[in-house]
PDB file of C-alpha atoms in Angstrom:
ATOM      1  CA  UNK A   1      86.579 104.303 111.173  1.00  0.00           C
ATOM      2  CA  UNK A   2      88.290 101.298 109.389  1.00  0.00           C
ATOM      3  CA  UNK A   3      88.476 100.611 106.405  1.00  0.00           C
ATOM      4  CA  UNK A   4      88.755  97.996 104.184  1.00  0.00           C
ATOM      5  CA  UNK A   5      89.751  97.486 100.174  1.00  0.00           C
ATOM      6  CA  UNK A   6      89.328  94.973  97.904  1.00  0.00           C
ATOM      7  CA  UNK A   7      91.589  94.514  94.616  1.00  0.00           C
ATOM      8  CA  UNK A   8      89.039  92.105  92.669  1.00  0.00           C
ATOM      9  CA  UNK A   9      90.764  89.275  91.012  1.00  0.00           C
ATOM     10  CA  UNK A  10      90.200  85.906  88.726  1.00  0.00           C
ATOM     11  CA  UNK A  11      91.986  83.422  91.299  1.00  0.00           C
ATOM     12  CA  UNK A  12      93.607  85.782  93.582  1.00  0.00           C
ATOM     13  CA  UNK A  13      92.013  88.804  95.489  1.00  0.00           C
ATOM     14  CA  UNK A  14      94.101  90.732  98.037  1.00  0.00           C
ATOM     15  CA  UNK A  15      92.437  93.024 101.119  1.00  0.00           C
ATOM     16  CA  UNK A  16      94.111  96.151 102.423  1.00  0.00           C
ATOM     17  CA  UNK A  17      93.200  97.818 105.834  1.00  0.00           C
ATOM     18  CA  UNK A  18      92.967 101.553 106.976  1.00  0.00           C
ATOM     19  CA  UNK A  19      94.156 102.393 110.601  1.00  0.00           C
ATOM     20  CA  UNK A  20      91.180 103.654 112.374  1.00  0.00           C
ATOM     21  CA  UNK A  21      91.896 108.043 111.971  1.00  0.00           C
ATOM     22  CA  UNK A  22      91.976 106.930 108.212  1.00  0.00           C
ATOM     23  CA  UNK A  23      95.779 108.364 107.353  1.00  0.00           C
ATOM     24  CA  UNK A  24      97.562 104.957 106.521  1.00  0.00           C
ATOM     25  CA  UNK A  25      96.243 102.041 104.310  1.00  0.00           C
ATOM     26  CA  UNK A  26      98.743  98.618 105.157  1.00  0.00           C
ATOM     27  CA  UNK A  27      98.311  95.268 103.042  1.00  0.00           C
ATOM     28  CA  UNK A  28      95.628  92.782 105.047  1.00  0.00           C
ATOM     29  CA  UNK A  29      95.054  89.707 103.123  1.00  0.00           C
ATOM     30  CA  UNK A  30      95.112  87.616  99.968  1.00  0.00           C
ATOM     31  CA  UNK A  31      92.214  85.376  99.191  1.00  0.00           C
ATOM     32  CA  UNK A  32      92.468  82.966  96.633  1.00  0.00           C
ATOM     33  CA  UNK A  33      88.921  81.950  95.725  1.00  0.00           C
ATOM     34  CA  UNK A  34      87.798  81.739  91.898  1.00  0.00           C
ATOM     35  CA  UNK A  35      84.019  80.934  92.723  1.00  0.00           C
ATOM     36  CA  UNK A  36      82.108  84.609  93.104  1.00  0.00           C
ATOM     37  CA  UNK A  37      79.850  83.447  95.553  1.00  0.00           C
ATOM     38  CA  UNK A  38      82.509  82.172  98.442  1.00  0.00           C
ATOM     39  CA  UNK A  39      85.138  84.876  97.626  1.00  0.00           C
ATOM     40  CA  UNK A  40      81.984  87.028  98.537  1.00  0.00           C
ATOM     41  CA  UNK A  41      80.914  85.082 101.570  1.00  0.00           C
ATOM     42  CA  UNK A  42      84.834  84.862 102.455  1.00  0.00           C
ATOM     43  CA  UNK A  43      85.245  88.748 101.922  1.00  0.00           C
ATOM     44  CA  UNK A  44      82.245  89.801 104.256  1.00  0.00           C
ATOM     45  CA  UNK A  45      83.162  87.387 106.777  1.00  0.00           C
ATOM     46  CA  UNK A  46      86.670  89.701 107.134  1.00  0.00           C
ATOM     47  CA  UNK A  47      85.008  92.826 106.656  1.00  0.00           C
ATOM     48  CA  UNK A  48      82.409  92.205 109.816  1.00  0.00           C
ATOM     49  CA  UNK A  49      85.668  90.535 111.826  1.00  0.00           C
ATOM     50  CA  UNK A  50      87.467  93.824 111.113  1.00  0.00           C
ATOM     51  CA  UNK A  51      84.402  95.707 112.022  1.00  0.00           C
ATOM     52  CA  UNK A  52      84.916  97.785 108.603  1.00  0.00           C
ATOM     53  CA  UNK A  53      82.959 101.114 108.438  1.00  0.00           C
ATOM     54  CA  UNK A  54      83.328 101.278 104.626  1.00  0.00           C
ATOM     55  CA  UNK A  55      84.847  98.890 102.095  1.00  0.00           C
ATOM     56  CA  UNK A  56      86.529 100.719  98.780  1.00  0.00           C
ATOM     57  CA  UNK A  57      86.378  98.453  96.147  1.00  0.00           C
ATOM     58  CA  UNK A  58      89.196  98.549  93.268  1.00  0.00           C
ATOM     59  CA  UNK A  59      87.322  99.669  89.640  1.00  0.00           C
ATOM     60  CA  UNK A  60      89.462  98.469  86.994  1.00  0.00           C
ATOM     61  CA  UNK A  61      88.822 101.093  84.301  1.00  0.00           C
ATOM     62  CA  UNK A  62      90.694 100.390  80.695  1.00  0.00           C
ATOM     63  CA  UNK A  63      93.735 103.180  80.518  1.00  0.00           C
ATOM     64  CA  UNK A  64      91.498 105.490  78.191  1.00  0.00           C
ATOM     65  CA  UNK A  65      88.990 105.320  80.858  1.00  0.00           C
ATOM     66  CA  UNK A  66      86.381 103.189  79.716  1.00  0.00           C
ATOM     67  CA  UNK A  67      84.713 100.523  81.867  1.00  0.00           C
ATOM     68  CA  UNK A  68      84.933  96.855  80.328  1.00  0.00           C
ATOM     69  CA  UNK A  69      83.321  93.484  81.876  1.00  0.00           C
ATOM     70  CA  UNK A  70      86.029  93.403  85.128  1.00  0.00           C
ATOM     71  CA  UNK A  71      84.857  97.075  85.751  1.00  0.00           C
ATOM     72  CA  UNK A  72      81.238  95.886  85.411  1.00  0.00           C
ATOM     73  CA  UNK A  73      82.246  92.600  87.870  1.00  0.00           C
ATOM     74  CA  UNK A  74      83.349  94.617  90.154  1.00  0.00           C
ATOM     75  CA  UNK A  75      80.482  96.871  90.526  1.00  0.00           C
ATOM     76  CA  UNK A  76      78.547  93.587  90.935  1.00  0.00           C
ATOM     77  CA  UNK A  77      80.659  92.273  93.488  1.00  0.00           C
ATOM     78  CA  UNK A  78      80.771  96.288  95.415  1.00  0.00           C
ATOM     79  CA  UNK A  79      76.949  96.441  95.233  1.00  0.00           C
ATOM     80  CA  UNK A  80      76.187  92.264  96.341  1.00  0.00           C
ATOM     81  CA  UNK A  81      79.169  92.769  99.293  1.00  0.00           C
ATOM     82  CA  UNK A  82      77.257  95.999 100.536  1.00  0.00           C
ATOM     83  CA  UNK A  83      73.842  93.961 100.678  1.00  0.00           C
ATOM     84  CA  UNK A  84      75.482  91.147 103.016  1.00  0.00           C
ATOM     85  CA  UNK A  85      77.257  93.197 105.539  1.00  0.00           C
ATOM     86  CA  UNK A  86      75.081  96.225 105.343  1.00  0.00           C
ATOM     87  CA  UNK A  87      78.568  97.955 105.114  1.00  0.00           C
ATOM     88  CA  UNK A  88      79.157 100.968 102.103  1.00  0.00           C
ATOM     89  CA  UNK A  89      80.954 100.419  99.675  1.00  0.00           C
ATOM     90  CA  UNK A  90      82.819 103.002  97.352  1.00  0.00           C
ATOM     91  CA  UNK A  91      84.322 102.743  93.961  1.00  0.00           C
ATOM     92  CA  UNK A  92      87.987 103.515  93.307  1.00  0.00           C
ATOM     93  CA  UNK A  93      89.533 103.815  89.782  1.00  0.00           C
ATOM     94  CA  UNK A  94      92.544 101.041  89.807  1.00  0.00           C
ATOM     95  CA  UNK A  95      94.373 102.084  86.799  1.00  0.00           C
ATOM     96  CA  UNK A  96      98.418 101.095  87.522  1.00  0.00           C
ATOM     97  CA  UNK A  97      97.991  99.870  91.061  1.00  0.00           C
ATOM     98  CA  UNK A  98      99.168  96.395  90.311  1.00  0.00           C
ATOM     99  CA  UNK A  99     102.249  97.546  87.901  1.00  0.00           C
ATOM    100  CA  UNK A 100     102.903 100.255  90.661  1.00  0.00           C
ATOM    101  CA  UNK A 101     102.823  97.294  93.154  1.00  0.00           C
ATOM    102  CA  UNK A 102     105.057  95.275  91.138  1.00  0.00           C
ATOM    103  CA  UNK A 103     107.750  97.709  91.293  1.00  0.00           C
ATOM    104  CA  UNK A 104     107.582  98.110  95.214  1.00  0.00           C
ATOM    105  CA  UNK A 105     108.056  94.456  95.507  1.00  0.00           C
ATOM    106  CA  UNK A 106     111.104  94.435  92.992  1.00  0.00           C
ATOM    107  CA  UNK A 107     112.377  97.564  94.818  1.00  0.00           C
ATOM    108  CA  UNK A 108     112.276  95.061  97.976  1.00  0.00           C
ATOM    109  CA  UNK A 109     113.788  92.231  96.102  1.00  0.00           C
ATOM    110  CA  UNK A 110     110.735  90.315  96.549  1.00  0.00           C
ATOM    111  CA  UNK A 111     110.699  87.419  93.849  1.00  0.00           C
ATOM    112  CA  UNK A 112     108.731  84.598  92.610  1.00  0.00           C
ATOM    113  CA  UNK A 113     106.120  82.653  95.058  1.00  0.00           C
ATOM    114  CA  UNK A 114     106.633  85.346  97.625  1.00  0.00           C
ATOM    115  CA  UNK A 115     106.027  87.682  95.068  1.00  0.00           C
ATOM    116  CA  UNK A 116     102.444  86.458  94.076  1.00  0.00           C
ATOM    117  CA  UNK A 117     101.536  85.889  97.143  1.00  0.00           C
ATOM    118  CA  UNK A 118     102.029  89.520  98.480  1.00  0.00           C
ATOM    119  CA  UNK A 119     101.163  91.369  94.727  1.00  0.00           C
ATOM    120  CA  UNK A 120      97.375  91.361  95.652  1.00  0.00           C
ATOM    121  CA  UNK A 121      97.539  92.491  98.907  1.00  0.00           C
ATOM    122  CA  UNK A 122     100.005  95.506  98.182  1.00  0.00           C
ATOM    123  CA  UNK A 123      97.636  96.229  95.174  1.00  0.00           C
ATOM    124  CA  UNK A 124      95.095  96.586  97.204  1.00  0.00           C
ATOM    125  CA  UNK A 125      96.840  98.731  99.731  1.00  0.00           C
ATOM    126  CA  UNK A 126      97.559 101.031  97.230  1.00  0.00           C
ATOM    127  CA  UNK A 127      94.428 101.376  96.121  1.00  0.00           C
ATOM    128  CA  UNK A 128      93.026 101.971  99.760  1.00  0.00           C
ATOM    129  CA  UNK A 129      95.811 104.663 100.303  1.00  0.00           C
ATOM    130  CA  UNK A 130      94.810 106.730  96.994  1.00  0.00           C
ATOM    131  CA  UNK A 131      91.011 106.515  98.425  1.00  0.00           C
ATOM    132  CA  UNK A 132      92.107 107.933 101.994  1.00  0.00           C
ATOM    133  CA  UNK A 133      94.563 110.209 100.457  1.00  0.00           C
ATOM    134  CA  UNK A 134      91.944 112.262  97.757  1.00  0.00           C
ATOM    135  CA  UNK A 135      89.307 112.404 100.867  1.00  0.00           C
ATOM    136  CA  UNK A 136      91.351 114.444 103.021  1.00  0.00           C
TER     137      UNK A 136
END
């Protein structure tokens, strides 16, 4: 079954993609969409291309573990993207995916432009991967 991730963001959201046995999660796409509404009709249109089984969608918990108005959003967005594909959609606790993602890139000497563009998407990826790699 594929899967698909979402790392929720204010102007940029990036989409990561499982292989179909579920072992490896590789970046997919970066949307940048600020209205709710189209980054949700944009997001379902690539989950039903990819013919996603489940989408895992990034919770972005405070570091104490709290939930604060983007954890909230993106239980919103989870629940209204499940309703308009008919796909599940799972929860997964963000904490340090983007600063983890950060240092991948600068590991890669991946700077500036290139760096924002590909931030989400890796993000997201990593994300996906800790999802695939606690369900084993």
């Amino acid at each position: 079954m594929v899967i698909i991730s979402v790392d929720l963001g204010k102007a940029r959201t990036g989409l990561a993609i499982s292989d179909a046995m579920g072992f490896l999660a590789s970046p997919l796409d970066m949307i940048e969409e600020k209205s709710p509404k189209n980054l949700l009709e944009k997001v379902a249109q690539v989950v039903q291309r990819e013919k996603a089984g489940l989408v895992v969608v990034g919770l972005p918990k405070n570091m104490d573990g709290s939930e604060g108005e983007s954890a909230q959003n993106a239980r919103e967005f989870a629940q209204s993207l499940s309703e308009k594909t008919g796909v599940k959609t799972v929860m997964q606790d963000e904490r340090g995916t983007t600063i983890t993602a950060h240092g991948y890139l600068s590991q890669r000497d991946v700077k500036g432009k290139k760096r924002k563009a590909k931030v989400d998407t890796v993000a997201a990826a990593i994300i996906l991967q800790n999802y695939l790699d606690s369900n084993r």
